[in-house]
Tab-separated table of C-alpha atoms in Angstrom:
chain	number	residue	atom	x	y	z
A	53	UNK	CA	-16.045	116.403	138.465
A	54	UNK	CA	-16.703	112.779	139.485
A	55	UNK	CA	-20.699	113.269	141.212
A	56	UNK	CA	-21.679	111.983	144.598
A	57	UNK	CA	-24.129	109.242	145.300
A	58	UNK	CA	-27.484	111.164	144.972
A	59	UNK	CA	-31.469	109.712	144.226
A	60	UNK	CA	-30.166	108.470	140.742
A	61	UNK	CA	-27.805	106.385	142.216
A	62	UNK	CA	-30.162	104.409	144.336
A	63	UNK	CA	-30.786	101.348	142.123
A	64	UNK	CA	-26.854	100.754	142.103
A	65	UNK	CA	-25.747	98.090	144.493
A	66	UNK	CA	-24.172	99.331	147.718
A	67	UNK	CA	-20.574	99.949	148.047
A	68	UNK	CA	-18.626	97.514	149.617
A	69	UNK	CA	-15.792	100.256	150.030
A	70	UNK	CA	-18.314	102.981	152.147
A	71	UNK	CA	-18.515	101.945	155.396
A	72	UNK	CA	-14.443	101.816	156.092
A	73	UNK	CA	-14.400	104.844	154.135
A	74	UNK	CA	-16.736	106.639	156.265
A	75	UNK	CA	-14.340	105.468	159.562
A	76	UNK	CA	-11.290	105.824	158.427
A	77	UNK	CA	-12.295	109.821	157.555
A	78	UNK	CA	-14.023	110.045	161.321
A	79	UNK	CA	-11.567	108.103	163.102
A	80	UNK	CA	-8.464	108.790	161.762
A	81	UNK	CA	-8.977	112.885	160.446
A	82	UNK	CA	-12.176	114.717	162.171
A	83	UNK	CA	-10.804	112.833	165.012
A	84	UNK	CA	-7.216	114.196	164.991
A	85	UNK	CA	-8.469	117.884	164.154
A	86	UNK	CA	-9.500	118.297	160.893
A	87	UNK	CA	-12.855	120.461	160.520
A	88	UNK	CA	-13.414	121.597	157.272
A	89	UNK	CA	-16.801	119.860	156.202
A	90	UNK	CA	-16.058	120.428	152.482
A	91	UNK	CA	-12.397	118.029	152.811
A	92	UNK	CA	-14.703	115.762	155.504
A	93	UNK	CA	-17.183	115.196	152.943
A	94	UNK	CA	-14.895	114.908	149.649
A	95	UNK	CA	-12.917	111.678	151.376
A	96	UNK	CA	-16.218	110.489	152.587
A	97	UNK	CA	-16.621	109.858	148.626
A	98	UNK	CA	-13.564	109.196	147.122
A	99	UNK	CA	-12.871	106.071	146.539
A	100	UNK	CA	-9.359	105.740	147.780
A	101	UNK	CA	-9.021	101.966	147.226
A	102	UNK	CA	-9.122	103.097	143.242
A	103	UNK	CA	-5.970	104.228	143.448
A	104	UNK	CA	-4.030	101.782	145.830
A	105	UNK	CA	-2.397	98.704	143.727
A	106	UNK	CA	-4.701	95.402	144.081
A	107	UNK	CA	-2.044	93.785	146.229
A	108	UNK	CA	-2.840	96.453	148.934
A	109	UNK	CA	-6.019	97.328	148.175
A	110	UNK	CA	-7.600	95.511	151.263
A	111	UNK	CA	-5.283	98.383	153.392
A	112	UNK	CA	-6.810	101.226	151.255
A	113	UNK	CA	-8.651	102.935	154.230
A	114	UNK	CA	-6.308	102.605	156.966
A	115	UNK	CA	-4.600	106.152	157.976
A	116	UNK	CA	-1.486	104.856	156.902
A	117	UNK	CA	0.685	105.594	153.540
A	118	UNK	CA	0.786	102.908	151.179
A	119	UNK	CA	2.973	101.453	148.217
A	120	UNK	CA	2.362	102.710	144.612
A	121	UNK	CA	5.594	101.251	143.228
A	122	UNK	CA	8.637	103.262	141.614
A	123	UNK	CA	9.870	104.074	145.507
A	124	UNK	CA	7.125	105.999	146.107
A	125	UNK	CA	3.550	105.804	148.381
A	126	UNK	CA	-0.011	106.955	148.284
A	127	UNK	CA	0.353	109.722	151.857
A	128	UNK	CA	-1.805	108.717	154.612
A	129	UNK	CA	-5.445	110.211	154.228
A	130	UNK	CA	-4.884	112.214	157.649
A	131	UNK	CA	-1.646	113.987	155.794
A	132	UNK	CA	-4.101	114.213	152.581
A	133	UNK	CA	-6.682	116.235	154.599
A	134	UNK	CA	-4.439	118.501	156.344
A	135	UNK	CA	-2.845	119.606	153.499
A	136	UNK	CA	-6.459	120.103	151.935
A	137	UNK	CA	-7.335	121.712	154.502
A	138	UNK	CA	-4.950	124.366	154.767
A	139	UNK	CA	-4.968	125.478	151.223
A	140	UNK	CA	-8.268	126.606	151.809
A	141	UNK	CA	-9.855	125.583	148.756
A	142	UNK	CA	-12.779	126.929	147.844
A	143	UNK	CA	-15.352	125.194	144.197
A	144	UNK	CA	-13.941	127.073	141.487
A	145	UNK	CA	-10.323	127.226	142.300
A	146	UNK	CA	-7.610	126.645	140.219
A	147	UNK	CA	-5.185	124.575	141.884
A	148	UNK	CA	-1.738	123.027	140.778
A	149	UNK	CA	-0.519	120.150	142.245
A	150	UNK	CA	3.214	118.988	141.752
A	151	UNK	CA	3.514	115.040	141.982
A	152	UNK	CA	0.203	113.604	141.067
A	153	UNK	CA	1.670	110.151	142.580
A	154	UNK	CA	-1.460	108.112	142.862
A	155	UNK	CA	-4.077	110.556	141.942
A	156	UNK	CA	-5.844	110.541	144.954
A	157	UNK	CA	-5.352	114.178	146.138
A	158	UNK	CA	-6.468	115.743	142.934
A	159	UNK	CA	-9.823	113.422	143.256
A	160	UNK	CA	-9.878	115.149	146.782
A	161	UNK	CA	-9.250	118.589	145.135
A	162	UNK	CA	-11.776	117.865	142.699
A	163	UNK	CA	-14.661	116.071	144.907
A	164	UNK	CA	-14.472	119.828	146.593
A	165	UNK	CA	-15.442	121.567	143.148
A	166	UNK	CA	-11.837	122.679	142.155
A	167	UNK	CA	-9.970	122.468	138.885
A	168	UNK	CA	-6.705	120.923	139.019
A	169	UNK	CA	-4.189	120.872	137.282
A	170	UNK	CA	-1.268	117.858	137.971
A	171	UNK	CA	2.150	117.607	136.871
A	172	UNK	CA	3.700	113.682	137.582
A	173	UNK	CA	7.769	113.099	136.667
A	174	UNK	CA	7.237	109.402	136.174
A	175	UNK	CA	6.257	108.961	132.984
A	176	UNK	CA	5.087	105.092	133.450
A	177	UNK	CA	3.593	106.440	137.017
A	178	UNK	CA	1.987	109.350	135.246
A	179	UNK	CA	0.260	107.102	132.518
A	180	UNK	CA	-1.328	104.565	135.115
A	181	UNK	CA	-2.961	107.230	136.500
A	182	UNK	CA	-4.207	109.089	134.271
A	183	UNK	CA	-5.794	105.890	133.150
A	184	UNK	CA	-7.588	106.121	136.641
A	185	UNK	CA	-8.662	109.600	136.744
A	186	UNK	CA	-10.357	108.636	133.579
A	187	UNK	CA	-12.105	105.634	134.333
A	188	UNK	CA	-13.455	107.837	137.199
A	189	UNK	CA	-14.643	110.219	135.165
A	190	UNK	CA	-12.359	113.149	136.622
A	191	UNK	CA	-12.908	115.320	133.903
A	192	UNK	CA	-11.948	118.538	136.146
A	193	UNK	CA	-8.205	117.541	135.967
A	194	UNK	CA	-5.960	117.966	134.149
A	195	UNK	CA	-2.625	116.104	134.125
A	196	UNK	CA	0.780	116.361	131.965
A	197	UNK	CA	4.076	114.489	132.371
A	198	UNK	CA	6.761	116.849	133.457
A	199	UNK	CA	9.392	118.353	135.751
A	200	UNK	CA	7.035	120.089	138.378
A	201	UNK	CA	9.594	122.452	139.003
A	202	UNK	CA	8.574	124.698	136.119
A	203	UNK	CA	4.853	124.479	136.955
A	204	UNK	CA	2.123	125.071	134.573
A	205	UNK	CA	2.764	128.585	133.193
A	206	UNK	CA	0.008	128.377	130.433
A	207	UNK	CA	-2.708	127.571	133.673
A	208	UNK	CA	-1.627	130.115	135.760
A	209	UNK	CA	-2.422	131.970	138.020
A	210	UNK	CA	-3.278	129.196	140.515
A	211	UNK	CA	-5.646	129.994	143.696
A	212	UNK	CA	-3.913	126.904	145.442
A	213	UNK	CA	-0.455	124.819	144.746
A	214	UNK	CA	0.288	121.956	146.442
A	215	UNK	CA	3.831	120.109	146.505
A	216	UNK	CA	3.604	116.674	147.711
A	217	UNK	CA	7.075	116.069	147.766
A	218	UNK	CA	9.711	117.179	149.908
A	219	UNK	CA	12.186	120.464	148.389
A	220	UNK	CA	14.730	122.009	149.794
A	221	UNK	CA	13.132	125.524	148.810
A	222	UNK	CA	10.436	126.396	147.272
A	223	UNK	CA	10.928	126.975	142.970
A	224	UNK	CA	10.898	130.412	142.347
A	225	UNK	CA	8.449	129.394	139.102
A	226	UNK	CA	5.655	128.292	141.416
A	227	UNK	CA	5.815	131.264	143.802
A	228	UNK	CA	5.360	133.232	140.511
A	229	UNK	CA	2.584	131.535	139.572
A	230	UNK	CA	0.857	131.286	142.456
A	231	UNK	CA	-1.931	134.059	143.063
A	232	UNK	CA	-1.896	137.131	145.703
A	233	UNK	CA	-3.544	135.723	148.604
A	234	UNK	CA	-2.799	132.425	147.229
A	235	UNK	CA	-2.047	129.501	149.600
A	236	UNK	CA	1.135	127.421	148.344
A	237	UNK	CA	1.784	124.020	150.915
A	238	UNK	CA	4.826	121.579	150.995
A	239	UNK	CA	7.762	119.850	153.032
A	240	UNK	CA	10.033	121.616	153.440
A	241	UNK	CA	14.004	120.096	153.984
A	242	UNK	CA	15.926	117.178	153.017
A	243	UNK	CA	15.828	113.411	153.635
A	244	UNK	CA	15.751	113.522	157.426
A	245	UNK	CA	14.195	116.634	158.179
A	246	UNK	CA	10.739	117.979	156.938
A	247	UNK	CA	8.208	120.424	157.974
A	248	UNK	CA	4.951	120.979	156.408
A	249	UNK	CA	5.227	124.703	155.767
A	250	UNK	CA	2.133	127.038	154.358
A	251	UNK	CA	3.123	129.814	151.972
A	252	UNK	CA	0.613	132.495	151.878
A	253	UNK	CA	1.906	135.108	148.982
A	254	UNK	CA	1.164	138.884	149.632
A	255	UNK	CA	1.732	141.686	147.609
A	256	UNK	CA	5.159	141.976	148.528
A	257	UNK	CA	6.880	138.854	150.107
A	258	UNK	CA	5.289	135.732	151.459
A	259	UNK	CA	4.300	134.611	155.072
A	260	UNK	CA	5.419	131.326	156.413
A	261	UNK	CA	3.165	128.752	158.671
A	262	UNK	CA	5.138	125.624	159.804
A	263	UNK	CA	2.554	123.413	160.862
A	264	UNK	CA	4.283	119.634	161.734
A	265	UNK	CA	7.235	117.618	160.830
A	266	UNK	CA	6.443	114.823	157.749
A	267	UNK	CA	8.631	112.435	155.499
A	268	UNK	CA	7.775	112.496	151.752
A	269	UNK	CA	9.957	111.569	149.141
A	270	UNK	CA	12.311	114.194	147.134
A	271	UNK	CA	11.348	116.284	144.335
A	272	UNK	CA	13.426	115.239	141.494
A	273	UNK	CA	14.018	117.368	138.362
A	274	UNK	CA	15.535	120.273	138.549
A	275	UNK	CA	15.483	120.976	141.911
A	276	UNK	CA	18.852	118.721	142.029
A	277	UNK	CA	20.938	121.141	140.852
A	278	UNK	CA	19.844	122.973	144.275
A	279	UNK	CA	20.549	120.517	146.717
Protein backbone atom coordinates (compact mmCIF):
# COMPACT_ATOMS: atom_id res chain seq x y z
CA UNK A 1 0.00 0.00 0.00
CA UNK A 2 1.19 3.40 -1.29
CA UNK A 3 1.96 5.35 2.55
CA UNK A 4 0.64 8.74 3.47
CA UNK A 5 2.67 11.84 3.99
CA UNK A 6 3.94 11.28 7.62
CA UNK A 7 7.30 12.99 9.69
CA UNK A 8 9.60 11.21 7.05
CA UNK A 9 8.13 12.93 4.41
CA UNK A 10 8.77 16.39 5.67
CA UNK A 11 12.00 17.28 3.83
CA UNK A 12 10.09 16.52 0.43
CA UNK A 13 8.90 19.62 -1.33
CA UNK A 14 5.20 20.37 -1.00
CA UNK A 15 2.70 19.09 -3.36
CA UNK A 16 1.54 21.24 -5.85
CA UNK A 17 -1.50 18.75 -6.38
CA UNK A 18 -2.77 18.96 -2.31
CA UNK A 19 -4.54 21.85 -1.89
CA UNK A 20 -7.24 21.19 -4.95
CA UNK A 21 -7.16 17.79 -3.77
CA UNK A 22 -8.15 18.60 -0.36
CA UNK A 23 -11.33 20.86 -2.03
CA UNK A 24 -12.37 18.97 -4.50
CA UNK A 25 -12.90 15.90 -1.66
CA UNK A 26 -14.72 18.70 0.80
CA UNK A 27 -16.53 20.49 -1.75
CA UNK A 28 -17.58 18.22 -4.13
CA UNK A 29 -18.11 14.65 -1.74
CA UNK A 30 -18.35 15.43 2.25
CA UNK A 31 -20.33 18.19 0.85
CA UNK A 32 -22.89 16.16 -1.16
CA UNK A 33 -23.17 13.40 1.70
CA UNK A 34 -20.45 11.30 1.88
CA UNK A 35 -19.25 10.53 5.63
CA UNK A 36 -17.11 7.79 5.86
CA UNK A 37 -13.72 9.31 7.22
CA UNK A 38 -11.72 6.28 5.99
CA UNK A 39 -12.96 7.10 1.86
CA UNK A 40 -12.63 11.11 3.06
CA UNK A 41 -9.19 10.58 4.00
CA UNK A 42 -7.98 7.97 1.19
CA UNK A 43 -8.93 10.77 -1.74
CA UNK A 44 -7.46 13.36 0.46
CA UNK A 45 -4.14 11.35 -0.62
CA UNK A 46 -4.48 9.94 -3.77
CA UNK A 47 -3.11 11.55 -6.25
CA UNK A 48 -5.80 11.55 -8.84
CA UNK A 49 -3.98 13.73 -11.41
CA UNK A 50 -1.56 10.38 -11.73
CA UNK A 51 -3.94 8.79 -13.48
CA UNK A 52 -5.67 11.48 -15.76
CA UNK A 53 -3.76 11.79 -19.34
CA UNK A 54 -1.33 15.01 -19.34
CA UNK A 55 -3.64 16.76 -21.77
CA UNK A 56 -6.27 16.88 -18.91
CA UNK A 57 -4.34 16.71 -16.14
CA UNK A 58 -4.89 20.46 -15.14
CA UNK A 59 -8.93 19.14 -14.74
CA UNK A 60 -7.77 16.21 -12.49
CA UNK A 61 -9.60 17.49 -9.30
CA UNK A 62 -12.71 18.80 -10.60
CA UNK A 63 -15.90 16.47 -9.63
CA UNK A 64 -16.30 15.76 -13.08
CA UNK A 65 -15.42 12.42 -15.23
CA UNK A 66 -12.64 12.74 -17.46
CA UNK A 67 -11.12 11.19 -20.77
CA UNK A 68 -8.75 8.15 -20.52
CA UNK A 69 -8.93 7.32 -24.23
CA UNK A 70 -10.32 3.96 -25.87
CA UNK A 71 -14.13 5.56 -25.35
CA UNK A 72 -13.86 5.41 -21.96
CA UNK A 73 -13.42 8.08 -18.69
CA UNK A 74 -11.87 8.26 -15.29
CA UNK A 75 -15.80 8.53 -13.05
CA UNK A 76 -16.14 11.66 -11.23
CA UNK A 77 -14.49 11.44 -7.64
CA UNK A 78 -18.10 12.09 -6.04
CA UNK A 79 -19.33 8.69 -8.03
CA UNK A 80 -15.77 7.17 -6.83
CA UNK A 81 -16.64 7.83 -3.14
CA UNK A 82 -20.10 6.71 -3.14
CA UNK A 83 -19.42 3.61 -4.49
CA UNK A 84 -16.51 3.32 -1.81
CA UNK A 85 -18.55 4.12 0.47
CA UNK A 86 -21.20 1.72 0.20
CA UNK A 87 -19.13 -1.35 -0.08
CA UNK A 88 -18.20 -0.79 3.28
CA UNK A 89 -14.70 -1.58 3.13
CA UNK A 90 -13.01 -2.25 5.93
CA UNK A 91 -8.23 -2.65 5.99
CA UNK A 92 -7.88 -6.14 5.25
CA UNK A 93 -10.54 -6.79 2.74
CA UNK A 94 -10.31 -8.53 -0.25
CA UNK A 95 -11.96 -6.72 -2.88
CA UNK A 96 -12.42 -7.37 -6.74
CA UNK A 97 -12.91 -4.76 -8.94
CA UNK A 98 -14.13 -5.37 -12.64
CA UNK A 99 -12.78 -2.54 -15.07
CA UNK A 100 -9.67 -1.15 -13.55
CA UNK A 101 -10.09 1.82 -16.27
CA UNK A 102 -7.69 4.36 -14.92
CA UNK A 103 -6.62 2.82 -11.73
CA UNK A 104 -7.79 5.31 -9.58
CA UNK A 105 -10.46 3.38 -7.57
CA UNK A 106 -8.22 0.53 -6.65
CA UNK A 107 -5.60 3.36 -5.28
CA UNK A 108 -8.82 4.46 -3.33
CA UNK A 109 -9.46 0.79 -2.29
CA UNK A 110 -6.01 0.46 -1.37
CA UNK A 111 -5.22 4.01 0.43
CA UNK A 112 -8.14 2.41 2.87
CA UNK A 113 -5.88 -0.76 3.71
CA UNK A 114 -7.65 -3.25 1.28
CA UNK A 115 -6.26 -5.77 -1.15
CA UNK A 116 -7.51 -5.57 -4.54
CA UNK A 117 -7.64 -7.40 -6.98
CA UNK A 118 -8.47 -5.71 -10.79
CA UNK A 119 -9.47 -7.25 -13.88
CA UNK A 120 -9.16 -4.50 -17.14
CA UNK A 121 -10.51 -5.89 -20.88
CA UNK A 122 -8.29 -3.46 -22.71
CA UNK A 123 -5.28 -4.93 -23.04
CA UNK A 124 -3.31 -1.57 -24.21
CA UNK A 125 -5.60 0.24 -21.34
CA UNK A 126 -4.69 -2.47 -18.90
CA UNK A 127 -0.82 -2.16 -19.55
CA UNK A 128 -0.71 1.77 -19.09
CA UNK A 129 -1.93 1.29 -15.93
CA UNK A 130 -0.45 -1.09 -14.49
CA UNK A 131 2.60 0.89 -15.37
CA UNK A 132 1.01 3.52 -12.93
CA UNK A 133 0.04 1.47 -10.08
CA UNK A 134 3.65 0.59 -10.14
CA UNK A 135 5.37 3.70 -10.30
CA UNK A 136 3.13 4.42 -7.24
CA UNK A 137 4.22 1.78 -5.49
CA UNK A 138 0.66 0.00 -5.21
CA UNK A 139 1.98 -3.13 -4.26
CA UNK A 140 -1.53 -4.21 -2.58
CA UNK A 141 -3.05 -4.74 -6.10
CA UNK A 142 -3.18 -6.88 -8.08
CA UNK A 143 -4.22 -6.57 -11.75
CA UNK A 144 -4.67 -9.16 -14.82
CA UNK A 145 -5.99 -8.56 -18.34
CA UNK A 146 -9.27 -10.30 -18.80
CA UNK A 147 -13.01 -10.64 -19.38
CA UNK A 148 -14.32 -9.46 -15.87
CA UNK A 149 -17.19 -11.47 -16.35
CA UNK A 150 -15.53 -14.61 -15.03
CA UNK A 151 -13.97 -12.82 -12.04
CA UNK A 152 -11.00 -13.97 -10.20
CA UNK A 153 -11.88 -17.52 -9.06
CA UNK A 154 -8.29 -18.35 -7.76
CA UNK A 155 -8.75 -14.88 -5.25
CA UNK A 156 -11.93 -15.63 -4.09
CA UNK A 157 -13.89 -15.22 -1.82
CA UNK A 158 -14.01 -11.41 -2.09
CA UNK A 159 -15.31 -9.20 1.04
CA UNK A 160 -16.20 -6.42 -1.61
CA UNK A 161 -16.73 -6.43 -5.67
CA UNK A 162 -17.13 -3.54 -7.44
CA UNK A 163 -18.35 -3.25 -11.23
CA UNK A 164 -17.62 0.01 -12.70
CA UNK A 165 -19.32 -0.56 -15.73
CA UNK A 166 -22.79 -0.72 -16.59
CA UNK A 167 -24.48 -4.75 -17.04
CA UNK A 168 -27.55 -5.67 -17.76
CA UNK A 169 -27.47 -8.30 -14.77
CA UNK A 170 -25.25 -9.11 -12.58
CA UNK A 171 -22.70 -12.46 -13.76
CA UNK A 172 -23.70 -15.26 -11.94
CA UNK A 173 -19.59 -15.93 -11.47
CA UNK A 174 -19.22 -12.83 -9.32
CA UNK A 175 -22.29 -13.41 -7.12
CA UNK A 176 -20.53 -16.79 -6.50
CA UNK A 177 -17.59 -15.39 -5.56
CA UNK A 178 -18.58 -12.84 -3.60
CA UNK A 179 -18.66 -13.56 0.31
CA UNK A 180 -21.87 -14.01 2.73
CA UNK A 181 -22.43 -10.65 3.97
CA UNK A 182 -20.45 -9.45 1.15
CA UNK A 183 -21.31 -6.09 -0.49
CA UNK A 184 -21.29 -6.39 -4.48
CA UNK A 185 -22.03 -2.52 -6.25
CA UNK A 186 -22.73 -1.66 -9.99
CA UNK A 187 -25.08 0.01 -12.73
CA UNK A 188 -27.38 -1.64 -13.38
CA UNK A 189 -29.33 -1.39 -17.19
CA UNK A 190 -28.45 -0.54 -20.61
CA UNK A 191 -27.23 2.53 -22.52
CA UNK A 192 -29.94 4.93 -21.40
CA UNK A 193 -30.95 3.70 -18.21
CA UNK A 194 -28.72 2.97 -15.08
CA UNK A 195 -29.10 2.68 -11.45
CA UNK A 196 -26.41 2.24 -9.01
CA UNK A 197 -27.70 -0.87 -7.26
CA UNK A 198 -25.97 -2.51 -3.89
CA UNK A 199 -26.01 -6.29 -3.71
CA UNK A 200 -25.69 -7.49 -0.25
CA UNK A 201 -25.46 -11.59 -0.52
CA UNK A 202 -27.13 -13.59 2.38
CA UNK A 203 -27.19 -17.04 3.01
CA UNK A 204 -29.87 -17.66 0.75
CA UNK A 205 -30.62 -14.95 -1.96
CA UNK A 206 -29.37 -11.42 -2.15
CA UNK A 207 -30.92 -7.99 -1.07
CA UNK A 208 -31.10 -5.15 -3.46
CA UNK A 209 -30.36 -1.22 -2.59
CA UNK A 210 -30.93 1.13 -5.61
CA UNK A 211 -29.30 4.13 -4.58
CA UNK A 212 -29.27 6.83 -7.86
CA UNK A 213 -29.40 6.79 -11.54
CA UNK A 214 -25.57 6.98 -13.33
CA UNK A 215 -24.15 6.55 -16.99
CA UNK A 216 -21.03 4.33 -17.27
CA UNK A 217 -19.98 2.64 -20.18
CA UNK A 218 -20.97 -1.20 -21.04
CA UNK A 219 -19.33 -4.20 -19.83
CA UNK A 220 -18.01 -5.93 -22.79
CA UNK A 221 -17.01 -9.63 -22.86
CA UNK A 222 -19.23 -11.99 -22.33
CA UNK A 223 -21.90 -10.28 -21.01
CA UNK A 224 -22.89 -9.62 -24.88
CA UNK A 225 -24.24 -12.70 -25.43
CA UNK A 226 -26.86 -11.44 -22.64
CA UNK A 227 -27.95 -8.34 -23.95
Amino acid sequence: VAEAPGDADAAKPPDPWAEARFEMVDRTVAARGVTDERVLAAMKITPRHEFVPPANRHQAYEDSPLPIGFDLTISQPYIIATMTEAVKVKAGDKVLEIGTGSGYQAAVLAMMGAKVYTIEIHPELGARTKKVLESLSFKDVAMKIGDGYFGWEDAAPFDAIMITCATPEIPPPLLAQLKVGGRLIAPIGDNFEQELTVITKTRDDVTRETLMGVRFGQMKGEIDKVR
